[in-house]
PDB file of C-alpha atoms in Angstrom:
ATOM      1  CA  GLY A 201      -4.145 -10.689 -14.229  1.00 63.00           C
ATOM      2  CA  ALA A 202      -5.550  -9.107 -11.160  1.00 83.00           C
ATOM      3  CA  VAL A 203      -5.068  -5.403 -12.269  1.00 88.00           C
ATOM      4  CA  VAL A 204      -6.709  -2.568 -10.370  1.00 93.00           C
ATOM      5  CA  SER A 205      -7.387   0.818 -12.022  1.00 94.00           C
ATOM      6  CA  GLN A 206      -7.876   4.322 -10.783  1.00 96.00           C
ATOM      7  CA  HIS A 207      -9.488   7.232 -12.478  1.00 96.00           C
ATOM      8  CA  PRO A 208      -8.521  10.029 -12.673  1.00 97.00           C
ATOM      9  CA  SER A 209      -5.057   9.679 -11.903  1.00 94.00           C
ATOM     10  CA  ARG A 210      -4.552  13.555 -11.298  1.00 96.00           C
ATOM     11  CA  VAL A 211      -7.282  16.041 -10.256  1.00 97.00           C
ATOM     12  CA  ILE A 212      -7.205  19.379  -9.393  1.00 97.00           C
ATOM     13  CA  CYS A 213     -10.272  20.930  -7.822  1.00 95.00           C
ATOM     14  CA  LYS A 214     -11.077  24.149  -5.941  1.00 96.00           C
ATOM     15  CA  SER A 215     -11.632  24.558  -2.307  1.00 97.00           C
ATOM     16  CA  GLY A 216     -15.222  23.697  -1.185  1.00 97.00           C
ATOM     17  CA  THR A 217     -15.974  21.597  -4.420  1.00 97.00           C
ATOM     18  CA  SER A 218     -16.456  17.880  -4.329  1.00 97.00           C
ATOM     19  CA  VAL A 219     -14.429  15.538  -6.294  1.00 97.00           C
ATOM     20  CA  LYS A 220     -15.014  11.781  -6.944  1.00 97.00           C
ATOM     21  CA  ILE A 221     -12.208   9.127  -7.508  1.00 97.00           C
ATOM     22  CA  GLU A 222     -12.746   5.558  -9.130  1.00 97.00           C
ATOM     23  CA  CYS A 223     -11.284   2.488  -8.244  1.00 96.00           C
ATOM     24  CA  ARG A 224     -12.119  -0.659 -10.860  1.00 96.00           C
ATOM     25  CA  SER A 225     -10.773  -4.015 -10.300  1.00 94.00           C
ATOM     26  CA  LEU A 226     -10.429  -4.936 -14.132  1.00 94.00           C
ATOM     27  CA  ASP A 227     -10.055  -8.949 -14.551  1.00 92.00           C
ATOM     28  CA  PHE A 228     -11.419 -10.108 -11.145  1.00 93.00           C
ATOM     29  CA  GLN A 229     -14.471  -9.365  -8.799  1.00 94.00           C
ATOM     30  CA  ALA A 230     -13.460  -7.827  -5.485  1.00 92.00           C
ATOM     31  CA  THR A 231     -15.600  -8.350  -2.498  1.00 91.00           C
ATOM     32  CA  THR A 232     -13.486  -6.113  -0.563  1.00 92.00           C
ATOM     33  CA  MET A 233     -11.888  -2.967  -1.441  1.00 94.00           C
ATOM     34  CA  PHE A 234      -9.592  -0.670   0.420  1.00 94.00           C
ATOM     35  CA  TRP A 235      -9.020   3.217   0.325  1.00 96.00           C
ATOM     36  CA  TYR A 236      -5.616   4.640   1.555  1.00 95.00           C
ATOM     37  CA  ARG A 237      -4.190   8.063   1.927  1.00 95.00           C
ATOM     38  CA  GLN A 238      -0.701   8.657   1.296  1.00 89.00           C
ATOM     39  CA  PHE A 239       1.185  12.043   2.796  1.00 82.00           C
ATOM     40  CA  PRO A 240       4.612  13.175   0.915  1.00 77.00           C
ATOM     41  CA  LYS A 241       7.314  10.897   2.021  1.00 72.00           C
ATOM     42  CA  LYS A 242       5.028   9.076   4.273  1.00 75.00           C
ATOM     43  CA  SER A 243       3.523   5.632   4.825  1.00 81.00           C
ATOM     44  CA  LEU A 244       0.375   4.533   3.468  1.00 86.00           C
ATOM     45  CA  MET A 245      -2.717   5.425   6.195  1.00 89.00           C
ATOM     46  CA  LEU A 246      -5.918   3.297   5.655  1.00 92.00           C
ATOM     47  CA  MET A 247      -8.748   5.022   5.513  1.00 95.00           C
ATOM     48  CA  ALA A 248     -11.446   2.624   5.078  1.00 94.00           C
ATOM     49  CA  THR A 249     -12.601  -0.741   4.081  1.00 92.00           C
ATOM     50  CA  SER A 250     -15.653  -1.253   1.934  1.00 91.00           C
ATOM     51  CA  ASN A 251     -17.357  -4.620   0.995  1.00 88.00           C
ATOM     52  CA  GLU A 252     -19.687  -4.565  -1.714  1.00 86.00           C
ATOM     53  CA  GLY A 253     -23.341  -3.950  -1.169  1.00 83.00           C
ATOM     54  CA  SER A 254     -22.693  -2.621   2.511  1.00 85.00           C
ATOM     55  CA  LYS A 255     -21.577   0.339   3.966  1.00 88.00           C
ATOM     56  CA  ALA A 256     -17.626   1.214   4.472  1.00 92.00           C
ATOM     57  CA  THR A 257     -15.961   0.715   7.942  1.00 92.00           C
ATOM     58  CA  TYR A 258     -13.937   3.833   8.530  1.00 95.00           C
ATOM     59  CA  GLU A 259     -10.550   4.021  10.490  1.00 92.00           C
ATOM     60  CA  GLN A 260     -10.333   6.074  13.745  1.00 92.00           C
ATOM     61  CA  GLY A 261     -10.174   9.856  12.749  1.00 93.00           C
ATOM     62  CA  VAL A 262     -11.523   9.355   9.477  1.00 95.00           C
ATOM     63  CA  GLU A 263     -14.647  11.714   8.900  1.00 94.00           C
ATOM     64  CA  LYS A 264     -17.091   9.631   6.945  1.00 93.00           C
ATOM     65  CA  ASP A 265     -19.105  12.471   5.867  1.00 95.00           C
ATOM     66  CA  LYS A 266     -16.119  14.046   3.992  1.00 96.00           C
ATOM     67  CA  PHE A 267     -14.807  10.863   2.632  1.00 97.00           C
ATOM     68  CA  LEU A 268     -17.812   9.060   0.989  1.00 96.00           C
ATOM     69  CA  ILE A 269     -17.519   5.719  -0.084  1.00 95.00           C
ATOM     70  CA  ASN A 270     -19.488   3.506  -2.371  1.00 92.00           C
ATOM     71  CA  HIS A 271     -18.993  -0.054  -3.148  1.00 90.00           C
ATOM     72  CA  ALA A 272     -21.974  -0.807  -5.713  1.00 83.00           C
ATOM     73  CA  SER A 273     -20.812  -3.593  -7.613  1.00 91.00           C
ATOM     74  CA  LEU A 274     -17.897  -6.335  -7.689  1.00 92.00           C
ATOM     75  CA  THR A 275     -15.810  -4.183  -9.644  1.00 94.00           C
ATOM     76  CA  LEU A 276     -15.966  -0.529  -8.614  1.00 95.00           C
ATOM     77  CA  SER A 277     -15.487   1.421  -5.520  1.00 95.00           C
ATOM     78  CA  THR A 278     -15.981   5.125  -5.392  1.00 96.00           C
ATOM     79  CA  LEU A 279     -14.452   7.526  -2.900  1.00 97.00           C
ATOM     80  CA  THR A 280     -15.904  11.144  -2.931  1.00 97.00           C
ATOM     81  CA  VAL A 281     -13.992  13.984  -1.137  1.00 97.00           C
ATOM     82  CA  THR A 282     -16.824  16.307   0.014  1.00 97.00           C
ATOM     83  CA  SER A 283     -16.142  20.044   0.250  1.00 96.00           C
ATOM     84  CA  ALA A 284     -12.460  19.726  -0.395  1.00 96.00           C
ATOM     85  CA  HIS A 285      -9.760  21.957   1.377  1.00 96.00           C
ATOM     86  CA  PRO A 286      -6.309  22.245   0.667  1.00 96.00           C
ATOM     87  CA  GLU A 287      -5.241  19.902   3.578  1.00 94.00           C
ATOM     88  CA  ASP A 288      -7.129  17.116   1.665  1.00 96.00           C
ATOM     89  CA  SER A 289      -4.408  17.359  -1.188  1.00 95.00           C
ATOM     90  CA  SER A 290      -2.973  14.091  -0.988  1.00 94.00           C
ATOM     91  CA  PHE A 291      -2.179  11.087  -3.054  1.00 92.00           C
ATOM     92  CA  TYR A 292      -5.240   8.487  -2.672  1.00 95.00           C
ATOM     93  CA  ILE A 293      -4.636   4.843  -3.208  1.00 94.00           C
ATOM     94  CA  CYS A 294      -7.163   2.156  -3.331  1.00 95.00           C
ATOM     95  CA  SER A 295      -6.567  -1.887  -3.454  1.00 94.00           C
ATOM     96  CA  ALA A 296      -9.052  -4.461  -3.638  1.00 94.00           C
ATOM     97  CA  SER A 297      -9.173  -8.284  -3.007  1.00 91.00           C
ATOM     98  CA  GLU A 298     -11.402 -11.073  -4.248  1.00 90.00           C
ATOM     99  CA  TYR A 299     -12.390 -12.173  -0.841  1.00 84.00           C
ATOM    100  CA  PRO A 300     -11.603 -10.619   2.854  1.00 78.00           C
ATOM    101  CA  GLY A 301      -8.183 -11.958   3.913  1.00 75.00           C
ATOM    102  CA  TYR A 302      -6.903 -12.489   0.299  1.00 79.00           C
ATOM    103  CA  GLU A 303      -4.316 -10.643  -1.008  1.00 82.00           C
ATOM    104  CA  GLN A 304      -4.777  -7.220  -1.998  1.00 88.00           C
ATOM    105  CA  TYR A 305      -3.796  -5.494  -5.499  1.00 90.00           C
ATOM    106  CA  PHE A 306      -3.348  -2.089  -5.496  1.00 91.00           C
ATOM    107  CA  GLY A 307      -4.223   0.644  -8.078  1.00 93.00           C
ATOM    108  CA  PRO A 308      -1.867   3.221  -9.584  1.00 90.00           C
ATOM    109  CA  GLY A 309      -3.169   5.961  -7.123  1.00 92.00           C
ATOM    110  CA  THR A 310      -4.759   9.419  -7.828  1.00 95.00           C
ATOM    111  CA  ARG A 311      -2.993  12.873  -7.032  1.00 94.00           C
ATOM    112  CA  LEU A 312      -5.697  15.355  -5.562  1.00 96.00           C
ATOM    113  CA  THR A 313      -4.582  19.064  -5.526  1.00 96.00           C
ATOM    114  CA  VAL A 314      -7.030  21.231  -4.055  1.00 97.00           C
ATOM    115  CA  THR A 315      -6.483  24.844  -4.559  1.00 96.00           C
TER     116      THR A 315
ATOM    117  CA  GLY B 188      -0.443  -2.631  19.088  1.00 78.00           C
ATOM    118  CA  ASP B 189       0.691  -4.319  15.642  1.00 84.00           C
ATOM    119  CA  SER B 190       3.183  -2.236  13.803  1.00 89.00           C
ATOM    120  CA  VAL B 191       6.153  -2.800  11.201  1.00 93.00           C
ATOM    121  CA  THR B 192       9.293  -0.416  11.532  1.00 94.00           C
ATOM    122  CA  GLN B 193      11.463   0.212   8.640  1.00 93.00           C
ATOM    123  CA  MET B 194      15.066   1.454   8.711  1.00 86.00           C
ATOM    124  CA  GLU B 195      14.937   5.155   7.563  1.00 82.00           C
ATOM    125  CA  GLY B 196      16.321   6.313   4.271  1.00 85.00           C
ATOM    126  CA  PRO B 197      17.061   7.416   1.828  1.00 93.00           C
ATOM    127  CA  VAL B 198      19.582   4.654   1.090  1.00 95.00           C
ATOM    128  CA  THR B 199      22.163   5.572  -1.725  1.00 97.00           C
ATOM    129  CA  LEU B 200      24.074   3.117  -3.357  1.00 97.00           C
ATOM    130  CA  SER B 201      26.246   2.355  -6.243  1.00 97.00           C
ATOM    131  CA  GLU B 202      25.159   0.130  -9.156  1.00 97.00           C
ATOM    132  CA  GLU B 203      25.965  -3.384  -8.394  1.00 97.00           C
ATOM    133  CA  ALA B 204      26.207  -2.889  -4.798  1.00 97.00           C
ATOM    134  CA  PHE B 205      24.419  -5.240  -2.172  1.00 98.00           C
ATOM    135  CA  LEU B 206      21.276  -3.874  -0.695  1.00 97.00           C
ATOM    136  CA  THR B 207      19.900  -4.679   2.765  1.00 97.00           C
ATOM    137  CA  ILE B 208      16.728  -2.593   3.891  1.00 97.00           C
ATOM    138  CA  ASN B 209      15.729  -3.911   7.464  1.00 97.00           C
ATOM    139  CA  CYS B 210      12.222  -4.286   8.401  1.00 97.00           C
ATOM    140  CA  THR B 211      11.156  -5.652  12.074  1.00 97.00           C
ATOM    141  CA  TYR B 212       7.275  -6.534  13.122  1.00 95.00           C
ATOM    142  CA  THR B 213       5.237  -6.469  16.426  1.00 93.00           C
ATOM    143  CA  ALA B 214       2.079  -8.527  15.925  1.00 89.00           C
ATOM    144  CA  THR B 215      -0.125 -10.803  17.799  1.00 82.00           C
ATOM    145  CA  GLY B 216      -0.434 -13.981  16.430  1.00 81.00           C
ATOM    146  CA  TYR B 217       1.091 -15.170  12.921  1.00 84.00           C
ATOM    147  CA  PRO B 218       1.101 -12.323   9.961  1.00 90.00           C
ATOM    148  CA  SER B 219       1.887 -12.708   6.338  1.00 91.00           C
ATOM    149  CA  LEU B 220       4.736 -10.362   5.493  1.00 94.00           C
ATOM    150  CA  PHE B 221       5.022  -8.431   2.170  1.00 95.00           C
ATOM    151  CA  TRP B 222       7.616  -6.055   0.560  1.00 97.00           C
ATOM    152  CA  TYR B 223       6.070  -3.855  -1.728  1.00 95.00           C
ATOM    153  CA  VAL B 224       7.691  -1.494  -4.380  1.00 95.00           C
ATOM    154  CA  GLN B 225       6.698   2.206  -5.337  1.00 90.00           C
ATOM    155  CA  TYR B 226       8.045   3.923  -8.083  1.00 89.00           C
ATOM    156  CA  PRO B 227       7.939   7.522  -8.660  1.00 82.00           C
ATOM    157  CA  GLY B 228       4.177   8.657  -9.426  1.00 76.00           C
ATOM    158  CA  GLU B 229       2.766   5.049  -9.070  1.00 80.00           C
ATOM    159  CA  GLY B 230       1.051   3.109  -6.958  1.00 81.00           C
ATOM    160  CA  LEU B 231       2.196   0.033  -4.789  1.00 87.00           C
ATOM    161  CA  GLN B 232       3.404  -3.449  -6.572  1.00 90.00           C
ATOM    162  CA  LEU B 233       4.081  -6.291  -4.727  1.00 91.00           C
ATOM    163  CA  LEU B 234       7.762  -7.707  -4.653  1.00 96.00           C
ATOM    164  CA  LEU B 235       7.675 -10.573  -2.508  1.00 96.00           C
ATOM    165  CA  LYS B 236       5.722 -11.988   0.321  1.00 94.00           C
ATOM    166  CA  ALA B 237       5.932 -14.839   3.016  1.00 95.00           C
ATOM    167  CA  THR B 238       3.198 -16.223   4.838  1.00 91.00           C
ATOM    168  CA  LYS B 239       5.021 -18.398   7.536  1.00 91.00           C
ATOM    169  CA  ALA B 240       7.962 -18.532   9.603  1.00 93.00           C
ATOM    170  CA  ASP B 241      11.167 -19.834   7.709  1.00 95.00           C
ATOM    171  CA  ASP B 242       9.543 -18.826   4.124  1.00 95.00           C
ATOM    172  CA  LYS B 243      11.819 -17.171   1.673  1.00 97.00           C
ATOM    173  CA  GLY B 244       9.901 -14.550  -0.786  1.00 97.00           C
ATOM    174  CA  SER B 245      12.009 -13.840  -3.910  1.00 97.00           C
ATOM    175  CA  ASN B 246      11.385 -12.171  -6.885  1.00 96.00           C
ATOM    176  CA  LYS B 247      13.488 -10.065  -9.528  1.00 95.00           C
ATOM    177  CA  GLY B 248      16.870 -10.915  -7.600  1.00 97.00           C
ATOM    178  CA  PHE B 249      15.276  -9.710  -4.324  1.00 98.00           C
ATOM    179  CA  GLU B 250      14.851 -11.954  -1.514  1.00 98.00           C
ATOM    180  CA  ALA B 251      13.392 -11.931   2.367  1.00 98.00           C
ATOM    181  CA  THR B 252      12.973 -14.576   5.180  1.00 98.00           C
ATOM    182  CA  TYR B 253      10.609 -14.594   7.444  1.00 97.00           C
ATOM    183  CA  ARG B 254      12.351 -14.985  10.936  1.00 96.00           C
ATOM    184  CA  LYS B 255       9.907 -15.375  13.778  1.00 93.00           C
ATOM    185  CA  GLU B 256      12.480 -15.554  16.315  1.00 94.00           C
ATOM    186  CA  THR B 257      13.717 -12.193  15.542  1.00 95.00           C
ATOM    187  CA  THR B 258      10.430 -10.619  14.107  1.00 95.00           C
ATOM    188  CA  SER B 259      12.060  -9.753  11.059  1.00 97.00           C
ATOM    189  CA  PHE B 260      11.591  -9.785   7.390  1.00 98.00           C
ATOM    190  CA  HIS B 261      14.642  -7.812   5.843  1.00 98.00           C
ATOM    191  CA  LEU B 262      14.917  -7.229   2.231  1.00 98.00           C
ATOM    192  CA  GLU B 263      18.398  -7.920   0.359  1.00 98.00           C
ATOM    193  CA  LYS B 264      19.541  -7.903  -3.247  1.00 98.00           C
ATOM    194  CA  GLY B 265      23.057  -8.939  -4.003  1.00 97.00           C
ATOM    195  CA  SER B 266      23.559  -6.557  -6.859  1.00 96.00           C
ATOM    196  CA  VAL B 267      21.366  -3.205  -7.136  1.00 97.00           C
ATOM    197  CA  GLN B 268      20.484  -1.907 -10.684  1.00 97.00           C
ATOM    198  CA  VAL B 269      19.634   2.049 -11.013  1.00 96.00           C
ATOM    199  CA  SER B 270      16.158   0.869 -12.307  1.00 95.00           C
ATOM    200  CA  ASP B 271      15.789  -0.345  -8.664  1.00 97.00           C
ATOM    201  CA  SER B 272      15.434   3.075  -7.449  1.00 96.00           C
ATOM    202  CA  ALA B 273      12.199   3.461  -5.334  1.00 96.00           C
ATOM    203  CA  VAL B 274      10.732   3.429  -2.248  1.00 93.00           C
ATOM    204  CA  TYR B 275      10.080  -0.108  -0.508  1.00 96.00           C
ATOM    205  CA  PHE B 276       7.143  -0.386   1.940  1.00 95.00           C
ATOM    206  CA  CYS B 277       7.282  -3.481   4.374  1.00 96.00           C
ATOM    207  CA  ALA B 278       4.171  -4.655   5.426  1.00 94.00           C
ATOM    208  CA  LEU B 279       2.113  -7.277   7.679  1.00 92.00           C
ATOM    209  CA  SER B 280      -1.259  -8.466   7.339  1.00 88.00           C
ATOM    210  CA  GLY B 281      -3.747 -11.413   9.067  1.00 78.00           C
ATOM    211  CA  VAL B 282      -3.282  -9.990  12.777  1.00 68.00           C
ATOM    212  CA  SER B 283      -5.660  -9.111  15.551  1.00 64.00           C
ATOM    213  CA  GLY B 284      -8.410 -10.679  13.784  1.00 64.00           C
ATOM    214  CA  THR B 285      -8.245  -8.626  10.756  1.00 67.00           C
ATOM    215  CA  TYR B 286      -7.380  -8.484   7.066  1.00 75.00           C
ATOM    216  CA  LYS B 287      -5.988  -5.090   7.267  1.00 83.00           C
ATOM    217  CA  TYR B 288      -2.430  -4.144   5.898  1.00 89.00           C
ATOM    218  CA  ILE B 289      -0.299  -2.374   8.159  1.00 89.00           C
ATOM    219  CA  PHE B 290       2.727  -0.412   6.380  1.00 91.00           C
ATOM    220  CA  GLY B 291       5.996   0.603   7.746  1.00 92.00           C
ATOM    221  CA  THR B 292       7.056   4.229   6.761  1.00 90.00           C
ATOM    222  CA  GLY B 293       8.935   3.131   3.584  1.00 92.00           C
ATOM    223  CA  THR B 294      12.496   3.257   2.671  1.00 94.00           C
ATOM    224  CA  ARG B 295      13.910   5.705  -0.365  1.00 94.00           C
ATOM    225  CA  LEU B 296      16.666   3.653  -2.420  1.00 96.00           C
ATOM    226  CA  LYS B 297      18.616   5.779  -4.749  1.00 96.00           C
ATOM    227  CA  VAL B 298      21.083   3.878  -7.119  1.00 97.00           C
ATOM    228  CA  LEU B 299      23.557   5.574  -8.803  1.00 97.00           C
ATOM    229  CA  ALA B 300      25.329   4.872 -12.062  1.00 94.00           C
TER     230      ALA B 300
END
């Protein structure tokens, strides 16, 4: 149980375009989902926390207009990287928890490459 | 602020060697502590966890004990295998009134046959 999927697993896009990454909880309802970014050989950096049906809470230094997060249902959250640039290339990982404070279950990650 | 410090890697061991990866934390209150493992190209998998002082988490031969007096949660395994090669992250949660996870920088383990 407690499986979280991400789609796509890899995506390559051109500079200036937007790309959407989906995060789904497959066998439980997630009231809270988290989006992380991982730089090469570095730790995970929390970007934002999203609660179903409300606006995401972004961490300091994360541009909310660039990284649009939607959590429209209890099983789906999306991260849209708008007007992507090469410096946005990274590994993006989502996690989901049934309720705030409950254990987080992590997705397999999405490798974004912006050319 | 709250933080997690892990020993820098990479750690290279021969198969069947003993493994220790050090992790210490700084936190207000009483956090839960976790070890996650990340295999190449994949997301994070929970390896083990401990929610209060003196708890020992264990899984797949790995274990770690929540030491409040030394604010540590060192990961150990008595005999590593090549398949244990991965990056290991120590993390805490449940401090400063939030449920956010705070991760260490990760320690890469390479086990040679």
